[in-house]
């Protein structure tokens, strides 16, 4: 079978055809040209369907649904308020708030586009009003939004795990360190720019009580990654089931944050932390084999009863100020409050479900088309020829990793992260494994690389989203974003040549082995193993 489909694909992309249709049309035309359409055309069509018909892929729409529910429920605003209370008082504080909000938002949506859109609509106008240039505000929003698909949950990682048969949980754990490193690197660079350009201080320094209240406002949302990874790592549910649980929890969190009862509850921080602190520790313990989730439920309910009784009998009576959480809150007013909050959440569901269906349909159709294209790559022998070509360049793994990183970075300039993974993953993954690279290590390198590509010109998707939100030309955003891209590229090469940075957490959880020479990782694994 010829390689005509490969060249047809790039020609179709060059003339502006959407990627999903180019992936479908190129193999079909190639079969017609080769005169093999009668032999393989039915196989081609069935591969599109079988590529989408996969239980693990159900995690993708559920994660999208959870992110949409969180965003529509006003959780984005609470994240921004908490970030502002923590670091809004430093010079260049709003820019730092933008980055910190992206780090926190990453644990909810796992989408760079959602991050750029949701946070950009709030922070870009605010930054411009506080003396930042519009292009800088858009650039920092776009650059920090790539953290979204790196810190779990991540739809991109689910796609890679599906295509390359690696552990979703292991890949999720590997994403924490690179995501936090990118965030801290962007913060350090922003701090330098703030001093050099004399950016303003956004707000006064918040009191610790204000910070406590803003943290409690965000607390239900921040539990999402804990519930996801805790349940997956403990074996209580699979990654796909975890995504469904995240969607259900998002409904609960969005409703809870609209309750007047919750606002009264968190307004008295001492009372709130008396409940929230121990319950959080019990939740962590519930995901271990020593306690278990069922025992956690029993202990949690018991603690709520005991803590509330202790508060009312011992503490509330001896306080000078009146008790903020009155007994009436548990009666009819609470029922009306719950009905109002649930009704508000229900009214948003149609639009949330519509957006989820559209995004999921696009991704799943893309997966089906990419699996078809991958089948052609395998049948035609292109993967085998590519492996021979790459291995012929050098037998040094470090050189090959450098070349592959350059390739991925260039591809990321033109292709979205999903198509890049679906097309190049089956080609490059086996080659890296053959030269001794851990499959999970290459997985995180590739995922981070193509994610950074979302913010690189000329076709970076989040650049266009930021341009639309900020009403600023892409060219002007690119002029301001390149220093931040250098930080992200530096992190890519750091996790490439120092694999223990990203592989220590997966090794501790038993999803990978410590890289050769990683002394600290080995000591941690051996110490915890004992």
Coordinates of C-alpha atoms in Angstrom, one line a residue, residues 58-248:
X58 CA -16.3 7.7 28.4
X59 CA -14.0 9.5 30.8
X60 CA -13.6 12.3 28.3
X61 CA -17.2 13.6 28.1
X62 CA -17.6 13.1 31.9
X63 CA -14.6 15.3 32.6
X64 CA -15.9 17.9 30.2
X65 CA -19.2 17.8 31.9
X66 CA -17.6 18.2 35.4
X67 CA -15.6 21.2 34.1
X68 CA -18.7 22.8 32.5
X69 CA -20.7 22.3 35.7
X70 CA -18.0 23.8 37.9
X71 CA -17.6 26.8 35.6
X72 CA -21.3 27.5 35.3
X73 CA -21.8 27.2 39.0
X74 CA -19.6 30.2 39.8
X75 CA -16.7 28.3 41.1
X76 CA -14.3 30.2 38.8
X77 CA -15.1 33.4 40.6
X78 CA -14.4 31.8 44.0
X79 CA -11.1 30.5 42.7
X80 CA -10.1 34.0 41.6
X81 CA -11.2 35.5 44.9
X82 CA -9.1 33.0 46.9
X83 CA -6.1 33.6 44.6
X84 CA -6.4 37.3 45.0
X85 CA -6.7 37.0 48.8
X86 CA -3.5 35.1 48.9
X87 CA -1.2 37.0 46.5
X88 CA -3.2 39.9 45.2
X89 CA -1.3 42.3 47.4
X90 CA 2.2 41.8 45.8
X91 CA 3.4 43.9 43.0
X92 CA 2.0 42.6 39.8
X93 CA -0.5 40.7 41.9
X94 CA -3.3 40.4 39.3
X95 CA -0.9 38.7 36.9
X96 CA 0.1 36.3 39.7
X97 CA -3.5 35.8 40.5
X98 CA -4.1 34.8 36.9
X99 CA -1.4 32.1 37.1
X100 CA -2.4 30.8 40.5
X101 CA -6.1 30.6 39.4
X102 CA -5.0 28.6 36.4
X103 CA -3.2 26.1 38.7
X104 CA -6.3 25.7 40.9
X105 CA -8.6 25.6 37.9
X106 CA -6.5 22.9 36.3
X107 CA -7.7 20.5 39.0
X108 CA -11.3 21.0 37.9
X109 CA -11.6 21.2 34.2
X110 CA -8.4 19.9 32.6
X111 CA -9.0 22.1 29.6
X112 CA -6.7 24.9 28.4
X113 CA -9.5 26.4 26.3
X114 CA -11.9 26.5 29.3
X115 CA -9.2 28.1 31.4
X116 CA -8.5 30.8 28.9
X117 CA -12.2 31.6 28.3
X118 CA -13.4 31.5 31.9
X119 CA -10.5 33.2 33.6
X120 CA -9.8 35.5 30.7
X121 CA -13.2 37.0 30.7
X122 CA -12.7 38.0 34.4
X123 CA -9.1 38.8 34.6
X124 CA -8.1 40.4 31.3
X125 CA -10.4 43.4 31.7
X126 CA -9.4 43.7 35.4
X127 CA -5.7 43.7 34.5
X128 CA -6.2 46.3 31.8
X129 CA -8.0 48.6 34.3
X130 CA -5.1 48.2 36.7
X131 CA -2.4 49.4 34.3
X132 CA -1.4 46.2 32.4
X133 CA -1.2 46.3 28.7
X134 CA -4.0 44.3 27.0
X135 CA -1.5 42.1 25.1
X136 CA 0.4 41.3 28.3
X137 CA -2.9 40.3 30.1
X138 CA -3.9 38.1 27.2
X139 CA -0.4 36.6 26.9
X140 CA -0.2 35.6 30.6
X141 CA -3.7 34.2 30.4
X142 CA -2.9 32.0 27.4
X143 CA 0.5 31.0 28.7
X144 CA -0.8 29.9 32.1
X145 CA -3.9 28.1 30.6
X146 CA -1.7 25.3 29.3
X147 CA -1.3 24.1 32.9
X148 CA -4.9 23.0 32.7
X149 CA -4.3 19.7 30.7
X150 CA -1.1 19.0 32.6
X151 CA -2.3 18.9 36.2
X152 CA -4.9 16.2 36.5
X153 CA -7.6 15.6 35.5
X154 CA -6.7 15.8 31.8
X155 CA -8.6 14.8 28.7
X156 CA -5.4 14.8 26.7
X157 CA -3.8 12.2 29.1
X158 CA -6.9 10.1 28.9
X159 CA -6.6 10.1 25.1
X160 CA -2.9 9.1 25.2
X161 CA -3.6 6.4 27.7
X162 CA -6.4 5.0 25.5
X163 CA -4.2 5.0 22.4
X164 CA -0.9 3.8 23.9
X165 CA -2.3 1.6 26.7
X166 CA -0.5 3.2 29.6
X167 CA -1.9 3.8 33.1
X168 CA -4.2 6.8 33.4
X169 CA -3.6 7.1 37.1
X170 CA 0.2 6.9 36.6
X171 CA 0.0 9.6 33.9
X172 CA -2.1 11.8 36.1
X173 CA 0.5 11.5 38.9
X174 CA 3.3 12.3 36.5
X175 CA 1.6 15.5 35.5
X176 CA 1.7 17.2 38.9
X177 CA 5.4 18.1 39.0
X178 CA 5.6 19.6 35.4
X179 CA 2.3 21.5 35.9
X180 CA 3.5 23.1 39.2
X181 CA 6.9 23.8 37.8
X182 CA 5.4 25.7 34.8
X183 CA 3.2 27.6 37.2
X184 CA 6.1 28.5 39.5
X185 CA 8.3 29.4 36.6
X186 CA 5.7 31.7 35.1
X187 CA 5.2 33.3 38.6
X188 CA 9.0 34.0 38.9
X189 CA 9.2 35.5 35.4
X190 CA 6.1 37.6 36.1
X191 CA 7.6 38.8 39.4
X192 CA 10.7 40.0 37.4
X193 CA 8.5 41.8 34.8
X194 CA 6.5 43.4 37.6
X195 CA 9.6 45.0 39.2
X196 CA 11.1 46.1 35.9
X197 CA 7.9 47.5 34.5
X198 CA 6.6 48.8 37.8
X199 CA 3.3 47.0 37.6
X200 CA 0.7 48.1 40.2
X201 CA -0.4 46.4 43.4
X202 CA -3.9 45.1 42.8
X203 CA -5.3 45.1 46.3
X204 CA -4.6 45.6 50.0
X205 CA -3.2 42.6 51.9
X206 CA -6.0 40.4 53.0
X207 CA -6.4 39.4 56.7
X208 CA -6.0 35.7 57.6
X209 CA -9.7 35.6 58.4
X210 CA -10.5 36.9 54.9
X211 CA -8.2 34.3 53.4
X212 CA -9.8 31.6 55.6
X213 CA -13.3 32.5 54.3
X214 CA -12.2 32.7 50.7
X215 CA -10.5 29.3 51.0
X216 CA -13.7 27.8 52.5
X217 CA -15.6 29.2 49.5
X218 CA -13.3 27.3 47.2
X219 CA -12.8 24.2 49.3
X220 CA -15.6 22.1 47.8
X221 CA -14.2 22.6 44.3
X222 CA -10.6 21.9 45.5
X223 CA -11.7 18.5 46.8
X224 CA -12.3 17.3 43.2
X225 CA -8.8 16.1 42.3
X226 CA -8.6 14.5 45.8
X227 CA -11.8 12.5 45.1
X228 CA -10.5 11.6 41.6
X229 CA -7.0 10.4 42.4
X230 CA -7.8 9.0 45.8
X231 CA -10.5 6.7 44.5
X232 CA -8.4 5.7 41.4
X233 CA -5.2 5.0 43.4
X234 CA -7.1 3.1 46.1
X235 CA -8.9 0.9 43.5
X236 CA -12.3 2.0 44.6
X237 CA -13.2 3.0 41.1
X238 CA -11.7 3.1 37.6
X239 CA -10.6 6.3 35.9
X240 CA -13.8 6.2 33.8
X241 CA -16.0 5.8 36.9
X242 CA -14.0 8.5 38.6
X243 CA -14.9 10.9 35.8
X244 CA -18.6 10.1 36.3
X245 CA -18.2 10.6 40.0
X246 CA -16.5 14.0 39.3
X247 CA -19.5 15.0 37.2
X248 CA -21.9 14.1 40.0

